[in-house]
CSV table of C-alpha atoms and ligand atoms in Angstrom, one decimal:
chain,number,residue,atom,x,y,z
A,293,MET,CA,12.0,-48.0,13.3
A,294,LYS,CA,11.2,-44.5,12.2
A,295,TYR,CA,8.1,-42.3,12.2
A,296,ALA,CA,6.9,-39.1,10.5
A,297,ILE,CA,3.9,-37.0,11.6
A,298,VAL,CA,2.1,-34.6,9.2
A,299,THR,CA,0.0,-32.1,11.1
A,300,TYR,CA,-3.0,-30.1,9.8
A,301,GLY,CA,-5.1,-27.6,11.7
A,302,CYS,CA,-4.7,-25.5,14.9
A,303,GLN,CA,-2.2,-25.2,17.7
A,304,MET,CA,-4.0,-27.8,19.7
A,305,ASN,CA,-3.3,-30.3,16.9
A,306,SER,CA,0.4,-29.3,16.9
A,307,ALA,CA,0.5,-29.8,20.6
A,308,ASP,CA,-1.1,-33.3,20.1
A,309,SER,CA,1.4,-34.1,17.4
A,310,GLY,CA,4.2,-33.1,19.8
A,311,LEU,CA,2.7,-35.5,22.3
A,312,MET,CA,2.5,-38.4,19.8
A,313,ALA,CA,6.1,-37.7,18.9
A,314,ALA,CA,7.2,-37.9,22.5
A,315,VAL,CA,5.2,-41.1,23.1
A,316,LEU,CA,6.9,-42.7,20.1
A,317,ASP,CA,10.3,-41.5,21.1
A,318,GLY,CA,9.7,-43.0,24.5
A,319,SER,CA,8.8,-46.4,22.9
A,320,GLY,CA,12.0,-46.7,20.9
A,321,TRP,CA,10.9,-45.0,17.7
A,322,ARG,CA,13.0,-42.3,16.0
A,323,PRO,CA,11.9,-39.4,13.8
A,324,ALA,CA,12.5,-40.1,10.1
A,325,GLU,CA,14.2,-37.5,7.9
A,326,SER,CA,11.8,-38.1,5.0
A,327,ARG,CA,8.6,-40.0,4.3
A,328,ASP,CA,10.5,-42.6,2.3
A,329,GLU,CA,12.6,-43.5,5.3
A,330,ALA,CA,9.5,-43.8,7.6
A,331,ASP,CA,8.1,-47.1,8.9
A,332,LEU,CA,5.1,-45.3,10.4
A,333,ILE,CA,3.3,-42.2,9.0
A,334,VAL,CA,0.7,-40.4,11.0
A,335,LEU,CA,-1.6,-37.8,9.5
A,336,ASN,CA,-2.9,-35.7,12.3
A,337,THR,CA,-5.9,-34.2,10.6
A,338,CYS,CA,-8.3,-31.2,10.8
A,339,SER,CA,-12.0,-31.0,10.0
A,340,VAL,CA,-12.7,-27.3,10.5
A,341,ARG,CA,-13.1,-26.6,6.8
A,342,GLU,CA,-13.3,-28.7,3.7
A,343,ARG,CA,-9.8,-27.8,2.5
A,344,PRO,CA,-7.7,-29.5,5.2
A,345,GLU,CA,-9.8,-32.6,4.8
A,346,HIS,CA,-9.1,-32.6,1.0
A,347,LYS,CA,-5.4,-32.2,1.6
A,348,ALA,CA,-5.4,-35.2,4.0
A,349,TYR,CA,-7.3,-37.4,1.5
A,350,SER,CA,-5.0,-36.4,-1.3
A,351,LEU,CA,-1.9,-37.2,0.8
A,352,LEU,CA,-3.5,-40.5,1.7
A,353,GLY,CA,-3.8,-41.2,-2.0
A,354,GLU,CA,-0.2,-40.4,-2.6
A,355,LEU,CA,0.8,-42.7,0.2
A,356,ARG,CA,-1.0,-45.7,-1.3
A,357,GLU,CA,2.2,-46.8,-3.1
A,358,TRP,CA,4.3,-46.1,0.0
A,359,ARG,CA,2.1,-48.4,2.0
A,360,ARG,CA,1.8,-51.1,-0.7
A,361,SER,CA,5.5,-51.5,-1.2
A,362,ARG,CA,6.2,-52.0,2.6
A,363,SER,CA,4.4,-54.9,4.2
A,364,ALA,CA,5.6,-53.9,7.7
A,365,ALA,CA,4.7,-50.2,7.4
A,366,VAL,CA,2.0,-48.6,9.4
A,367,LEU,CA,-0.3,-45.7,8.2
A,368,ALA,CA,-2.4,-43.9,10.8
A,369,VAL,CA,-4.9,-41.1,10.6
A,370,SER,CA,-5.5,-39.3,13.9
A,371,GLY,CA,-7.3,-36.1,15.0
A,372,CYS,CA,-10.4,-34.3,14.1
A,373,MET,CA,-11.1,-35.8,10.6
A,374,ALA,CA,-10.5,-39.2,12.0
A,375,GLN,CA,-13.0,-38.5,14.7
A,376,ARG,CA,-15.5,-37.1,12.2
A,377,ALA,CA,-15.2,-39.6,9.4
A,378,GLY,CA,-14.2,-42.7,11.3
A,379,GLU,CA,-14.5,-45.9,9.4
A,380,HIS,CA,-15.5,-44.0,6.2
A,381,ILE,CA,-11.9,-43.2,5.8
A,382,LEU,CA,-11.2,-46.9,5.3
A,383,ALA,CA,-13.7,-47.0,2.4
A,384,ARG,CA,-11.8,-44.3,0.6
A,385,ALA,CA,-8.4,-45.4,1.7
A,386,PRO,CA,-8.3,-49.1,2.6
A,387,HIS,CA,-4.5,-49.0,3.0
A,388,VAL,CA,-4.9,-47.0,6.3
A,389,ASP,CA,-4.1,-49.2,9.3
A,390,ILE,CA,-5.1,-47.1,12.3
A,391,ILE,CA,-7.9,-44.5,12.8
A,392,ILE,CA,-7.4,-42.8,16.0
A,393,GLY,CA,-9.8,-40.1,17.4
A,394,THR,CA,-9.1,-36.9,19.4
A,395,ARG,CA,-9.0,-38.6,22.8
A,396,HIS,CA,-6.7,-41.6,22.2
A,397,PHE,CA,-3.7,-40.3,20.2
A,398,HIS,CA,-1.4,-41.0,23.2
A,399,ARG,CA,-2.0,-44.7,22.5
A,400,ILE,CA,-0.2,-44.4,19.1
A,401,ALA,CA,2.8,-46.6,20.0
A,402,GLU,CA,0.7,-49.4,21.4
A,403,LEU,CA,-1.6,-49.4,18.4
A,404,ALA,CA,1.3,-49.3,15.9
A,405,ALA,CA,2.7,-52.4,17.7
A,406,ARG,CA,-0.6,-54.2,17.4
A,407,VAL,CA,-0.7,-53.5,13.6
A,408,SER,CA,2.9,-54.9,13.4
A,409,ARG,CA,1.5,-58.1,15.0
A,410,GLY,CA,-1.0,-58.4,12.2
A,411,GLU,CA,-4.1,-56.8,13.8
A,412,ARG,CA,-5.5,-54.3,11.3
A,413,PRO,CA,-7.4,-52.0,10.8
A,414,LEU,CA,-7.7,-50.6,14.3
A,415,VAL,CA,-10.3,-47.9,15.0
A,416,GLU,CA,-10.3,-46.0,18.3
A,417,LEU,CA,-13.0,-43.3,18.5
A,418,GLY,CA,-14.3,-43.2,22.1
A,419,THR,CA,-15.0,-39.7,23.3
A,420,ASP,CA,-14.8,-40.1,27.1
A,421,ASP,CA,-12.1,-37.9,28.5
A,422,ASP,CA,-9.2,-40.0,29.5
A,423,PRO,CA,-7.1,-38.5,32.3
A,424,SER,CA,-4.1,-40.7,31.4
A,425,ASP,CA,-4.1,-38.6,28.2
A,426,TRP,CA,-3.4,-35.5,30.3
A,427,ARG,CA,-0.6,-37.1,32.3
A,428,CYS,CA,1.0,-38.4,29.2
A,429,GLY,CA,0.7,-35.0,27.6
A,430,ALA,CA,2.6,-33.5,30.5
A,431,ALA,CA,5.4,-36.0,30.3
A,432,ALA,CA,5.7,-35.6,26.5
A,433,ALA,CA,5.7,-31.8,26.5
A,434,VAL,CA,8.5,-31.8,29.1
A,435,ALA,CA,10.6,-34.2,27.0
A,436,ALA,CA,10.3,-31.9,24.1
A,437,ALA,CA,10.9,-28.6,26.0
A,438,ARG,CA,11.8,-25.6,23.9
A,439,LEU,CA,12.2,-21.9,24.5
A,440,ARG,CA,8.5,-21.4,23.7
A,441,ALA,CA,6.0,-24.2,24.5
A,442,PHE,CA,2.3,-24.8,24.0
A,443,VAL,CA,0.4,-26.1,27.0
A,444,PRO,CA,-3.2,-27.3,26.5
A,445,VAL,CA,-5.2,-26.6,29.7
A,446,ILE,CA,-8.7,-27.3,28.5
A,447,ARG,CA,-9.8,-29.6,25.7
A,448,GLY,CA,-13.0,-29.7,23.7
A,449,CYS,CA,-15.7,-27.0,23.3
A,450,SER,CA,-19.2,-26.8,24.7
A,451,ASN,CA,-20.4,-23.9,22.5
A,452,PHE,CA,-22.0,-25.2,19.4
A,453,CYS,CA,-21.6,-22.2,17.0
A,454,SER,CA,-23.9,-23.2,14.2
A,455,TYR,CA,-21.1,-23.5,11.6
A,456,CYS,CA,-18.5,-25.3,13.6
A,457,ILE,CA,-17.5,-29.0,13.7
A,458,VAL,CA,-15.1,-28.7,16.7
A,459,PRO,CA,-17.5,-29.6,19.5
A,460,ARG,CA,-18.6,-32.7,17.6
A,461,VAL,CA,-15.0,-33.9,17.0
A,462,ARG,CA,-13.4,-32.7,20.2
A,463,GLY,CA,-16.2,-33.3,22.7
A,464,SER,CA,-17.3,-31.1,25.5
A,465,GLU,CA,-15.0,-28.9,27.6
A,466,ALA,CA,-12.7,-30.7,30.0
A,467,SER,CA,-10.2,-28.7,32.1
A,468,ARG,CA,-6.9,-30.0,33.5
A,469,ALA,CA,-6.2,-29.7,37.2
A,470,ALA,CA,-4.3,-26.5,37.9
A,471,HIS,CA,-1.5,-28.2,39.9
A,472,ASP,CA,-0.9,-30.6,36.9
A,473,ILE,CA,-0.5,-27.5,34.7
A,474,GLU,CA,1.8,-25.8,37.1
A,475,ARG,CA,4.0,-29.0,37.5
A,476,GLU,CA,4.2,-29.3,33.7
A,477,ILE,CA,5.3,-25.7,33.2
A,478,GLU,CA,7.8,-25.9,36.1
A,479,SER,CA,9.4,-29.0,34.4
A,480,LEU,CA,9.4,-27.2,31.1
A,481,VAL,CA,11.0,-24.2,32.7
A,482,SER,CA,13.7,-26.4,34.4
A,483,ARG,CA,14.6,-27.5,30.8
A,484,GLY,CA,14.8,-24.1,29.3
A,485,THR,CA,11.3,-23.0,28.4
A,486,ARG,CA,10.8,-19.3,29.0
A,487,GLU,CA,7.4,-18.6,27.3
A,488,VAL,CA,4.2,-20.7,27.4
A,489,THR,CA,1.1,-20.4,25.4
A,490,VAL,CA,-1.8,-21.7,27.4
A,491,LEU,CA,-4.2,-23.4,24.9
A,492,GLY,CA,-7.9,-24.2,24.6
A,493,GLN,CA,-10.6,-24.0,21.9
A,494,ASN,CA,-12.2,-21.6,24.4
A,495,VAL,CA,-9.5,-21.1,27.0
A,496,LEU,CA,-11.5,-18.6,29.0
A,497,ALA,CA,-13.9,-21.4,29.9
A,498,TYR,CA,-11.1,-23.0,31.9
A,499,GLY,CA,-12.0,-24.3,35.3
A,500,ARG,CA,-15.8,-24.2,35.0
A,501,ASP,CA,-16.0,-27.9,34.9
A,502,LEU,CA,-13.5,-28.4,37.8
A,503,PRO,CA,-14.8,-29.3,41.3
A,504,GLU,CA,-12.6,-26.5,42.8
A,505,GLY,CA,-14.3,-24.0,40.5
A,506,LEU,CA,-11.2,-22.1,39.5
A,507,THR,CA,-11.4,-19.3,36.9
A,508,PHE,CA,-9.0,-18.7,34.0
A,509,ALA,CA,-7.9,-15.4,35.6
A,510,GLN,CA,-7.0,-17.4,38.8
A,511,LEU,CA,-5.1,-19.9,36.7
A,512,LEU,CA,-3.0,-17.0,35.2
A,513,GLU,CA,-2.3,-15.7,38.7
A,514,ARG,CA,-1.0,-19.1,39.7
A,515,LEU,CA,1.2,-19.4,36.6
A,516,GLU,CA,2.6,-15.9,37.2
A,517,GLY,CA,4.2,-17.3,40.4
A,518,ILE,CA,6.4,-19.8,38.5
A,519,ASP,CA,10.1,-18.8,38.9
A,520,GLY,CA,12.1,-18.8,35.7
A,521,LEU,CA,9.1,-18.4,33.4
A,522,TRP,CA,9.2,-15.0,31.6
A,523,ARG,CA,6.1,-14.8,29.5
A,524,ILE,CA,2.6,-16.2,29.4
A,525,ARG,CA,0.3,-16.1,26.4
A,526,PHE,CA,-3.1,-17.7,25.9
A,527,THR,CA,-5.4,-18.5,23.0
A,528,THR,CA,-8.1,-18.6,21.9
A,529,CYS,CA,-10.7,-16.3,23.6
A,530,HIS,CA,-14.5,-16.3,23.2
A,531,PRO,CA,-15.6,-12.6,23.4
A,532,ARG,CA,-18.5,-13.5,25.6
A,533,ASP,CA,-16.1,-14.8,28.3
A,534,VAL,CA,-13.7,-11.9,28.7
A,535,SER,CA,-14.5,-11.1,32.3
A,536,ASP,CA,-13.2,-8.2,34.3
A,537,GLY,CA,-10.9,-10.6,36.0
A,538,VAL,CA,-9.3,-11.5,32.7
A,539,VAL,CA,-8.8,-7.8,31.8
A,540,ARG,CA,-7.3,-7.2,35.2
A,541,ALA,CA,-4.9,-10.2,34.8
A,542,ILE,CA,-3.6,-8.9,31.4
A,543,ALA,CA,-3.2,-5.4,32.9
A,544,GLY,CA,-1.7,-6.4,36.2
A,545,LEU,CA,0.3,-9.6,35.8
A,546,SER,CA,3.8,-8.8,34.6
A,547,LYS,CA,4.3,-12.1,32.7
A,548,VAL,CA,1.0,-12.1,30.9
A,549,CYS,CA,1.7,-10.6,27.5
A,550,GLU,CA,-0.2,-7.7,25.9
A,551,HIS,CA,-1.9,-9.6,23.2
A,552,ILE,CA,-5.3,-11.2,22.9
A,553,HIS,CA,-6.8,-13.3,20.1
A,554,LEU,CA,-10.5,-12.5,20.1
A,555,PRO,CA,-12.4,-14.1,17.2
A,556,ILE,CA,-15.2,-11.8,16.1
A,557,GLN,CA,-16.4,-14.0,13.2
A,558,ALA,CA,-19.0,-11.5,11.8
A,559,GLY,CA,-19.9,-7.9,12.0
A,560,THR,CA,-23.7,-7.8,12.3
A,561,ASP,CA,-26.0,-8.8,15.1
A,562,ARG,CA,-28.2,-10.9,12.9
A,563,LEU,CA,-25.2,-13.0,11.7
A,564,LEU,CA,-23.8,-13.3,15.1
A,565,GLU,CA,-27.1,-14.5,16.4
A,566,GLU,CA,-27.5,-17.0,13.6
A,567,MET,CA,-24.0,-18.2,14.2
A,568,ASN,CA,-25.0,-18.8,17.9
A,569,ARG,CA,-22.0,-16.8,19.1
A,570,GLY,CA,-23.8,-15.4,22.2
A,571,TYR,CA,-22.7,-11.8,21.9
A,572,THR,CA,-23.6,-8.6,20.0
A,573,THR,CA,-21.4,-6.2,18.1
A,574,GLU,CA,-22.0,-3.8,20.9
A,575,HIS,CA,-20.7,-6.2,23.4
A,576,TYR,CA,-17.6,-7.0,21.3
A,577,LEU,CA,-16.8,-3.2,20.9
A,578,ASP,CA,-17.2,-2.8,24.6
A,579,VAL,CA,-14.7,-5.6,25.3
A,580,VAL,CA,-12.2,-4.0,22.9
A,581,THR,CA,-12.7,-0.6,24.5
A,582,GLN,CA,-12.1,-2.0,28.0
A,583,LEU,CA,-9.0,-3.9,26.9
A,584,ARG,CA,-7.5,-0.9,25.1
A,585,SER,CA,-8.3,1.5,27.9
A,586,ARG,CA,-6.8,-0.7,30.7
A,587,VAL,CA,-3.9,-2.2,28.6
A,588,PRO,CA,-3.0,0.6,26.1
A,589,ALA,CA,-0.2,-1.4,24.4
A,590,ILE,CA,-2.4,-4.4,23.7
A,591,ALA,CA,-2.5,-6.0,20.3
A,592,ILE,CA,-5.8,-7.5,19.3
A,593,SER,CA,-6.0,-10.2,16.6
A,594,THR,CA,-9.1,-12.0,15.4
A,595,ASP,CA,-10.8,-14.7,13.3
A,596,MET,CA,-13.3,-13.5,10.7
A,597,MET,CA,-15.5,-15.5,8.5
A,598,VAL,CA,-17.3,-14.4,5.3
A,599,GLY,CA,-20.1,-16.0,3.3
A,600,PHE,CA,-22.0,-17.5,6.2
A,601,PRO,CA,-25.5,-18.7,4.9
A,602,GLY,CA,-27.8,-15.8,4.3
A,603,GLU,CA,-25.0,-13.1,4.3
A,604,THR,CA,-26.1,-10.4,1.9
A,605,GLU,CA,-23.9,-7.8,0.3
A,606,GLU,CA,-25.2,-5.3,2.7
A,607,ASP,CA,-24.4,-7.5,5.7
A,608,PHE,CA,-20.9,-8.0,4.3
A,609,CYS,CA,-20.4,-4.2,3.9
A,610,ARG,CA,-21.6,-3.5,7.4
A,611,SER,CA,-19.1,-6.2,8.7
A,612,LEU,CA,-16.3,-4.4,6.8
A,613,ARG,CA,-17.3,-1.1,8.3
A,614,LEU,CA,-17.2,-2.5,11.8
A,615,TYR,CA,-14.0,-4.2,11.0
A,616,GLU,CA,-12.4,-1.0,9.8
A,617,ARG,CA,-13.5,0.7,13.0
A,618,ILE,CA,-11.9,-1.8,15.3
A,619,ARG,CA,-8.5,-2.0,13.5
A,620,PHE,CA,-7.1,-5.4,14.3
A,621,ASP,CA,-3.4,-6.0,14.5
A,622,SER,CA,-3.8,-9.2,12.5
A,623,ALA,CA,-6.5,-11.7,11.5
A,624,PHE,CA,-7.1,-15.2,10.3
A,625,THR,CA,-9.8,-14.8,7.6
A,626,PHE,CA,-11.9,-17.6,6.2
A,627,ALA,CA,-14.6,-18.2,3.6
A,628,TYR,CA,-17.4,-20.2,5.2
A,629,SER,CA,-17.2,-23.9,4.5
A,630,PRO,CA,-20.3,-26.0,5.2
A,631,ARG,CA,-19.5,-28.9,7.6
A,632,PRO,CA,-21.7,-31.9,7.5
A,633,GLY,CA,-23.8,-32.3,10.6
A,634,THR,CA,-23.7,-28.7,11.7
A,635,ALA,CA,-26.8,-26.5,11.8
A,636,ALA,CA,-25.6,-24.0,9.3
A,637,ALA,CA,-24.7,-26.6,6.7
A,638,GLY,CA,-28.4,-27.6,6.4
A,639,ARG,CA,-29.6,-24.1,5.5
A,640,PRO,CA,-31.0,-23.6,2.1
A,641,ASP,CA,-29.6,-20.0,1.7
A,642,GLN,CA,-26.0,-20.9,1.2
A,643,VAL,CA,-23.9,-18.2,-0.4
A,644,PRO,CA,-22.4,-19.2,-3.8
A,645,ARG,CA,-18.7,-20.2,-3.6
A,646,GLN,CA,-17.6,-17.5,-6.0
A,647,THR,CA,-19.2,-14.8,-3.8
A,648,ARG,CA,-17.7,-16.2,-0.7
A,649,LEU,CA,-14.2,-16.2,-2.3
A,650,ALA,CA,-14.7,-12.6,-3.7
A,651,ARG,CA,-15.7,-11.3,-0.3
A,652,LEU,CA,-12.7,-13.0,1.3
A,653,SER,CA,-10.3,-11.2,-1.1
A,654,ARG,CA,-11.9,-7.9,-0.2
A,655,LEU,CA,-11.6,-8.6,3.5
A,656,ILE,CA,-8.0,-9.7,3.2
A,657,GLU,CA,-7.1,-6.5,1.2
A,658,LEU,CA,-8.7,-4.4,3.9
A,659,GLN,CA,-6.9,-6.3,6.7
A,660,ASN,CA,-3.5,-6.0,5.0
A,661,GLN,CA,-4.0,-2.2,4.7
A,662,ILE,CA,-5.0,-1.9,8.4
A,663,ALA,CA,-2.2,-4.2,9.6
A,664,ILE,CA,0.5,-2.2,8.0
A,665,GLU,CA,-0.9,1.1,9.2
A,666,VAL,CA,-1.2,-0.3,12.8
A,667,ASN,CA,2.4,-1.4,12.6
A,668,GLN,CA,3.6,1.8,11.2
A,669,ARG,CA,2.2,3.6,14.1
A,670,ARG,CA,4.4,1.6,16.5
A,671,VAL,CA,7.7,2.5,14.7
A,672,GLY,CA,10.0,4.3,17.1
A,673,GLU,CA,8.8,2.4,20.1
A,674,GLU,CA,11.3,0.6,22.3
A,675,VAL,CA,10.1,-3.0,22.9
A,676,GLU,CA,11.3,-6.2,24.6
A,677,LEU,CA,11.9,-9.2,22.4
A,678,LEU,CA,12.3,-12.8,23.3
A,679,VAL,CA,15.0,-13.8,20.8
A,680,ASP,CA,14.1,-17.2,19.5
A,681,GLY,CA,16.6,-17.8,16.6
A,682,THR,CA,18.0,-16.7,13.4
A,683,ALA,CA,15.7,-15.1,10.8
A,684,HIS,CA,14.5,-17.0,7.7
A,685,ARG,CA,14.2,-13.7,5.8
A,686,GLY,CA,17.2,-11.5,5.9
A,687,ARG,CA,20.5,-13.4,6.3
A,688,GLY,CA,22.6,-12.9,9.4
A,689,LEU,CA,19.7,-11.4,11.3
A,690,LEU,CA,18.2,-12.6,14.6
A,691,SER,CA,14.5,-13.0,15.1
A,692,GLY,CA,12.3,-12.4,18.1
A,693,ARG,CA,8.8,-11.7,19.2
A,694,THR,CA,7.5,-8.6,21.0
A,695,ARG,CA,5.2,-9.0,23.9
A,696,THR,CA,2.4,-8.1,21.5
A,697,ASN,CA,3.4,-11.2,19.4
A,698,LYS,CA,5.0,-9.4,16.4
A,699,GLN,CA,7.9,-10.9,14.7
A,700,THR,CA,10.9,-8.5,14.8
A,701,LEU,CA,14.3,-9.0,13.0
A,702,PHE,CA,17.5,-7.2,14.1
A,703,ALA,CA,21.2,-7.5,13.7
A,704,GLY,CA,22.9,-9.1,16.8
A,705,ASP,CA,25.2,-11.8,18.1
A,706,THR,CA,23.8,-15.3,18.3
A,707,HIS,CA,24.5,-15.5,22.0
A,708,LEU,CA,21.4,-13.4,22.4
A,709,ILE,CA,19.2,-16.3,21.3
A,710,GLY,CA,17.2,-17.5,24.3
A,711,THR,CA,17.4,-14.1,26.1
A,712,LEU,CA,15.3,-11.0,26.3
A,713,ALA,CA,16.6,-8.1,24.3
A,714,ASN,CA,15.5,-4.5,23.9
A,715,VAL,CA,15.1,-3.1,20.5
A,716,ARG,CA,13.8,0.0,18.8
A,717,LEU,CA,11.3,-0.7,16.0
A,718,VAL,CA,12.6,1.0,12.9
A,719,LYS,CA,10.6,-0.2,10.0
A,720,ALA,CA,7.1,-1.7,9.7
A,721,HIS,CA,6.1,-4.6,7.5
A,722,LEU,CA,2.9,-6.6,7.1
A,723,TRP,CA,4.6,-9.5,9.0
A,724,GLY,CA,6.1,-7.4,11.7
A,725,PHE,CA,9.2,-5.1,12.1
A,726,MET,CA,12.8,-4.5,11.5
A,727,GLY,CA,14.4,-3.4,14.7
A,728,GLU,CA,17.7,-2.1,16.2
A,729,LEU,CA,19.3,-3.5,19.3
A,730,LEU,CA,19.5,-1.2,22.3
A,731,VAL,CA,22.1,-1.7,25.0
A,732,GLN,CA,21.3,0.3,28.2
A,733,GLY,CA,18.9,2.4,26.1
A,734,GLN,CA,21.5,3.1,23.4
A,735,THR,CA,21.4,1.8,19.8
A,736,LEU,CA,24.6,-0.2,19.1
B,961,SAH,N1,-12.7,-21.8,19.3
B,961,SAH,C1,-12.3,-20.8,18.4
B,961,SAH,C2,-12.3,-21.2,17.0
B,961,SAH,C3,-11.7,-22.5,16.5
B,961,SAH,S1,-11.8,-22.8,14.9
B,961,SAH,C4,-13.2,-19.7,18.6
B,961,SAH,O1,-14.4,-19.8,18.8
B,961,SAH,O2,-12.8,-18.6,18.4
B,961,SAH,C5,-10.8,-21.5,14.1
B,961,SAH,C6,-11.6,-20.6,13.2
B,961,SAH,O3,-12.0,-21.3,12.1
B,961,SAH,C7,-12.8,-20.0,13.8
B,961,SAH,O4,-12.6,-18.9,14.6
B,961,SAH,C8,-13.6,-19.7,12.5
B,961,SAH,O5,-13.3,-18.4,12.1
B,961,SAH,C9,-13.1,-20.7,11.5
B,961,SAH,N2,-14.1,-21.7,11.2
B,961,SAH,C10,-14.7,-22.5,12.0
B,961,SAH,N3,-15.7,-23.2,11.4
B,961,SAH,C11,-15.6,-22.8,10.1
B,961,SAH,C12,-16.4,-23.1,8.9
B,961,SAH,N4,-17.3,-24.1,8.9
B,961,SAH,N5,-16.1,-22.5,7.8
B,961,SAH,C13,-15.1,-21.5,7.7
B,961,SAH,N6,-14.4,-21.2,8.8
B,961,SAH,C14,-14.6,-21.8,10.0
B,962,SF4,FE1,-16.2,-23.8,17.2
B,962,SF4,FE2,-17.6,-21.9,18.4
B,962,SF4,FE3,-16.4,-23.8,19.9
B,962,SF4,FE4,-14.9,-21.9,18.7
B,962,SF4,S1,-16.4,-21.5,20.3
B,962,SF4,S2,-14.6,-24.1,18.7
B,962,SF4,S3,-16.1,-21.6,16.8
B,962,SF4,S4,-18.1,-24.1,18.5
B,963,F3S,FE1,-9.0,-28.3,13.1
B,963,F3S,FE2,-9.6,-29.9,15.1
B,963,F3S,FE3,-8.1,-27.7,15.4
B,963,F3S,S1,-11.0,-29.3,13.5
B,963,F3S,S2,-8.9,-26.3,13.9
B,963,F3S,S3,-7.6,-29.5,14.2
B,963,F3S,S4,-9.6,-28.6,16.8
């Protein structure tokens, strides 16, 4: 019996898909080479904007025939859209067998077996945090250990930004016990993982809900002590929660990489307030200044949204000016998409779609210009790469990531894959760099 998983959305969803794959592997399933070959297809969905939902529905439409022609097949929809739309999915796509929310995906094998016995459809949407989900997550991640691994440490979000569906579909914040995280990473490392990205919708909120009251900075300190682990990354960070302890951890802990993803979302105080972000532009600039003064090499990336309800041309231009001043290394940029049930979706002053898209193009153009300039300024630097494979672009080249999370390609022998290599950055691109391998400080 073979399975295929199609993943939409963020890294948390990718981590969840990895977990489902490992659970299925452990129950005798095997990954399918193609959809046609699969007996079980899971769509692990995203609800954050309209587009990923459309994509999922359109794939469900395409899979109607696949499901109809196989009486023993199983079609499952998991993740955030499943949590949001629930049984409504069945009205649009009655050929779906399983709807599984954001807290029960580890039960995929058990649910698929029940469908095979004739029980369908099955809908599992409870939102209580289930600790078995965490344990199972650890076992699964370890089974799939790779050079670089994602490790969720806090699930859910308790923030309620006025545009965002995530707290509604992922529930409130729930942190994992620190020793479970350490054990998981130690097992990953014993199987070859060298870099972990510690994940959460708001990773800096880690520990607040734990009885022992640990902070995120303290978690980083504990992870720093894991032998054989080379690099620690974390994402994503709410600007309100960047404490002095976090800045000190990035500056002082040798394994913690010099990169922070710090979503700004908007560039005027009125918009930030209406978004319920809980910080001002001044606070954001202050955090950036502190980070750059204490960690000079740091790369800062962001998320930015345009066309939030009530955003005027003047607001937008002011946002662009602030944006230009900060000079982000890279950015995920979005046109606002109304999400049913959120406060902003109910506002009468929605910005027309065309205007939102036109502003998005202007923002992207500006960001591309800044990103290439920022990268050009780093040409000539000697940096450490974690070499993770051969390059997709540029045949015969190896690919690695700098500590600042920039892709860098260079010529070198494949035995370097999985090691740390020093390179000099020789040419800047929008996507990263071309580099030259250094051996004992010399170019080869
Ligand atoms: N927890 C993270 C964000 C997770 S969602 C944070 O607060 O930074 C990822 C990004 O999607 C957000 O940063 C935001 O820029 C974007 N986003 C969220 N809701 C959106 C919406 N309704 N329309 C458009 N973009 C949205
Ligand atoms: Fe959404 Fe805001 Fe939570 Fe991020 S912090 S997931 S944008 S509610
Ligand atoms: Fe999407 Fe859910 Fe992630 S809504 S962005 S998959 S948390």
